[in-house]
Coordinates of C-alpha atoms in Angstrom, one line a residue:
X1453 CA -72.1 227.9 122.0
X1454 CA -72.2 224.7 123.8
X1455 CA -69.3 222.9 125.2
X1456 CA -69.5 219.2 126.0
X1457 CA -67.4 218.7 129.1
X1458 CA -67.3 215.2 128.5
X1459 CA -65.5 215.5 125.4
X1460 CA -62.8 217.8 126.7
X1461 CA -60.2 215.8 128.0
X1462 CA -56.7 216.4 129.6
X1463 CA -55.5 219.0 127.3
X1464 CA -58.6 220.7 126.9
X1465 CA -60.4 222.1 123.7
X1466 CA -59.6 225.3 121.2
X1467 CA -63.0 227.4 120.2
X1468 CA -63.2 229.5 117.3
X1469 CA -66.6 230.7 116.7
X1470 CA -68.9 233.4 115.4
X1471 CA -72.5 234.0 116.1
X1472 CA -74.8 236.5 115.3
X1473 CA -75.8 239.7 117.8
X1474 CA -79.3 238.2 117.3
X1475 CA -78.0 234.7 119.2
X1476 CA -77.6 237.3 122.4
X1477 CA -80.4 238.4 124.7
X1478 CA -78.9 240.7 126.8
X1479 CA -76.8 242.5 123.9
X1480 CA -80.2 242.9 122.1
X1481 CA -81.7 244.6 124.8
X1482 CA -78.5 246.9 125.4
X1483 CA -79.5 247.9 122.3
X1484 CA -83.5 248.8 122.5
X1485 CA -82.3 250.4 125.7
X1486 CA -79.4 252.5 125.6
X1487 CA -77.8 254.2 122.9
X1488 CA -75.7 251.6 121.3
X1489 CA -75.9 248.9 118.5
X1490 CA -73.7 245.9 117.5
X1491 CA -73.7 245.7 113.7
X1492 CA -71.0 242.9 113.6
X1493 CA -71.3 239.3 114.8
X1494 CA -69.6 238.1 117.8
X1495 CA -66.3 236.8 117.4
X1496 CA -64.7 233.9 120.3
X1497 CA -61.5 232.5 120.5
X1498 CA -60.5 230.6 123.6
X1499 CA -59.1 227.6 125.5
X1500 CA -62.0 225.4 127.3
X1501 CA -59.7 222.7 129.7
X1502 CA -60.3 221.1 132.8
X1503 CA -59.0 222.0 136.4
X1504 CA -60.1 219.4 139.0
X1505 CA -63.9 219.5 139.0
X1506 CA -63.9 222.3 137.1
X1507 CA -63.6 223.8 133.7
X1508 CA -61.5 226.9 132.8
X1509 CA -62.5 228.4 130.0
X1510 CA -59.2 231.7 129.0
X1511 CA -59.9 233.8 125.9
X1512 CA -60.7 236.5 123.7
X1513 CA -64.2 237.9 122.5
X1514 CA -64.0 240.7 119.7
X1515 CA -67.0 242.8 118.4
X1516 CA -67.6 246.1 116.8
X1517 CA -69.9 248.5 118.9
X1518 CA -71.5 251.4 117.5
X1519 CA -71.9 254.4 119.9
X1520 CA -72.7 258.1 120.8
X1521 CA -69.9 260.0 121.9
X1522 CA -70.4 261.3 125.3
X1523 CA -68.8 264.7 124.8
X1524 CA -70.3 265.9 120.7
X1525 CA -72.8 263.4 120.3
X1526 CA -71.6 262.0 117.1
X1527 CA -72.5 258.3 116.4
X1528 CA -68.8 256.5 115.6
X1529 CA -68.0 252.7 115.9
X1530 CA -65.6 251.2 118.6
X1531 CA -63.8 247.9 117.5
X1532 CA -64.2 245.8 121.2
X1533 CA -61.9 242.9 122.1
X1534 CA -61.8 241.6 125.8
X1535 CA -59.8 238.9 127.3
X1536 CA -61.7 236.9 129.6
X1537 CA -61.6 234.2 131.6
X1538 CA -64.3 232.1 133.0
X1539 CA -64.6 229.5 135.7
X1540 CA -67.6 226.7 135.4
X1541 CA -68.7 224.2 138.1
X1542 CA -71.4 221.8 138.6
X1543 CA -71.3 222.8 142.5
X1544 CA -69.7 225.2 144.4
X1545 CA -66.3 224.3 146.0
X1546 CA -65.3 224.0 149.7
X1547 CA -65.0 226.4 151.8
X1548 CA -62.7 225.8 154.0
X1549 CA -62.8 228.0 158.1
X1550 CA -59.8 229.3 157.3
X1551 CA -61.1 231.9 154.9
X1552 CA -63.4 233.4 157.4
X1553 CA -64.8 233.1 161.2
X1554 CA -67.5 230.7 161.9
X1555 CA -69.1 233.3 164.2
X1556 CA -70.2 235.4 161.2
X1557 CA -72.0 232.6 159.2
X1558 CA -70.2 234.1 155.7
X1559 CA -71.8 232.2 152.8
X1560 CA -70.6 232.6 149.2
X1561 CA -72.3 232.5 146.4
X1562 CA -71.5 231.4 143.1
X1563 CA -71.7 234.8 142.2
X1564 CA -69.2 235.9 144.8
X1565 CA -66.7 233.1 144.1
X1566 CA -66.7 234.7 140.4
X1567 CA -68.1 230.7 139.0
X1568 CA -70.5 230.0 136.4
X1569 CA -73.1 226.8 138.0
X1570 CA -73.9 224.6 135.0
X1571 CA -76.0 221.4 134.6
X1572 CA -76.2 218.0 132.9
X1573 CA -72.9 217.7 130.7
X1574 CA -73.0 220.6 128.5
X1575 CA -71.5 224.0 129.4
X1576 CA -74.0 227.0 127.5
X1577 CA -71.2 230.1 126.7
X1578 CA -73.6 232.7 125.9
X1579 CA -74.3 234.4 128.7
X1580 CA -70.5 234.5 129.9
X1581 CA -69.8 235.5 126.3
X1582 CA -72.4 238.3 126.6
X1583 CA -71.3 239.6 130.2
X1584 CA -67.7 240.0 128.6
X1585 CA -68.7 242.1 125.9
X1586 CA -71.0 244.5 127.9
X1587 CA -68.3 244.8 130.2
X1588 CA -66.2 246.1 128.2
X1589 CA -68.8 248.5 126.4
X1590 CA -67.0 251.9 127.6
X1591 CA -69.5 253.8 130.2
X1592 CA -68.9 257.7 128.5
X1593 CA -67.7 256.7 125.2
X1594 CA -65.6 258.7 123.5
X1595 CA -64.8 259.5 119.5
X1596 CA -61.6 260.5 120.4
X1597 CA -59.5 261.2 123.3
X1598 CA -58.9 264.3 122.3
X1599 CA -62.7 265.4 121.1
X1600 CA -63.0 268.7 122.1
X1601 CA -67.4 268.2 122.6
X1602 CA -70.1 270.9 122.1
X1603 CA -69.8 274.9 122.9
X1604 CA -72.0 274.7 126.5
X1605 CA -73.5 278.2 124.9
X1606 CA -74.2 277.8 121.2
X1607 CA -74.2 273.9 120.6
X1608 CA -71.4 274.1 117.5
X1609 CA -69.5 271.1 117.9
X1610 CA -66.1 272.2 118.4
X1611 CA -63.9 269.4 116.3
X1612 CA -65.8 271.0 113.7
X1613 CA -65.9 274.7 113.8
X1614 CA -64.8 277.1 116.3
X1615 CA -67.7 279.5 117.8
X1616 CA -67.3 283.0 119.0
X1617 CA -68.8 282.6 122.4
X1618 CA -65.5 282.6 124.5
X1619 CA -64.4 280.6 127.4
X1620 CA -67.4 279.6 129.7
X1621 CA -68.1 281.7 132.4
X1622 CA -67.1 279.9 136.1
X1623 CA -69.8 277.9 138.2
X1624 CA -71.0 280.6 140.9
X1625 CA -71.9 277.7 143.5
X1626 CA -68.5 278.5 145.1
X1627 CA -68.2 282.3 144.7
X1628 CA -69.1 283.1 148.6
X1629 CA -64.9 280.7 149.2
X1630 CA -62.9 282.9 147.0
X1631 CA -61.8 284.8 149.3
X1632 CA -61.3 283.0 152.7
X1633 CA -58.4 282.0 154.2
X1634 CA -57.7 279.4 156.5
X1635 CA -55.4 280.6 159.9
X1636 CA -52.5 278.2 160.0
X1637 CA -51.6 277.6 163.8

């Protein structure tokens, strides 16, 4: 996923690709390390153009994800598809002393400015590809809005079967505040 910004241009470039999960690092260890897999390729469509000294690149990246479901535990897949939009210089811009006081010495960092740095005349997507899609990997994942998770007592996953345990009994930790009242004044 190279990008020669040499061969961009005024109106810029369109980019349709797909590469293999293999082709990304960091989504391959996602995957020895948490409990989630990508079993389709990566899928790109976006806009590469120039903006001054810099070059914009405005799309989508699509993937399928296959996950636990935080709440019953069963394994489902979750079609992914981010916009993005990424911003790549070969230096940082100007800062102007406008945008803070000189007393407090602010630096920014590429990082902080939300740019990509890149080198020579080629522009390397992949890791801005593979932030996007971990981004939008979903922290608890769910199989359903509506899943209904595991009885806290018996286990039985409730979407399945119903259990006989009854409602869960209340957390204690705040037993001692049931009864005390506050004196309005």
């Amino acid at each position: 996923m190279r990008i020669e910004v040499i061969k961009l241009g005024e109106n810029g470039a369109e980019l349709l690709l797909e590469e293999a999960v293999d082709r990304f690092s960091g989504l391959l260890d996602a995957s020895a390390y948490q409990d989630v897999a990508f079993p389709a390729p990566v899928r790109v469509k976006a806009h590469i153009f120039p903006v001054g000294e810099m070059v914009e690149v405005q799309g989508v990246v699509e993937t399928s994800v296959a996950l636990c479901c935080s709440r019953c535990s069963a394994d489902f897949d979750y079609s992914l598809s981010e916009e993005f939009s990424l911003t790549y210089s070969k230096e940082l811009p100007e800062v102007t002393s406008d945008d803070f006081d000189e007393d407090e010495g602010l630096e920014l960092s590429a990082e902080d400015m939300g740019i990509l740095l890149y080198e020579g005349d080629e522009i390397d997507l992949h890791e801005g590809i593979e932030e996007q899609v971990l981004m939008g990997v979903p922290l608890k994942p769910l199989c359903s809005e509506d899943c209904k998770g595991l009885c806290p007592s018996c286990g039985v996953d409730l979407n399945v079967e119903s259990c006989s345990c009854g409602p869960a009994s209340p957390s204690l930790k705040f037993a001692a505040l049931k009864d005390f009242k506050i004196k309005k004044s």
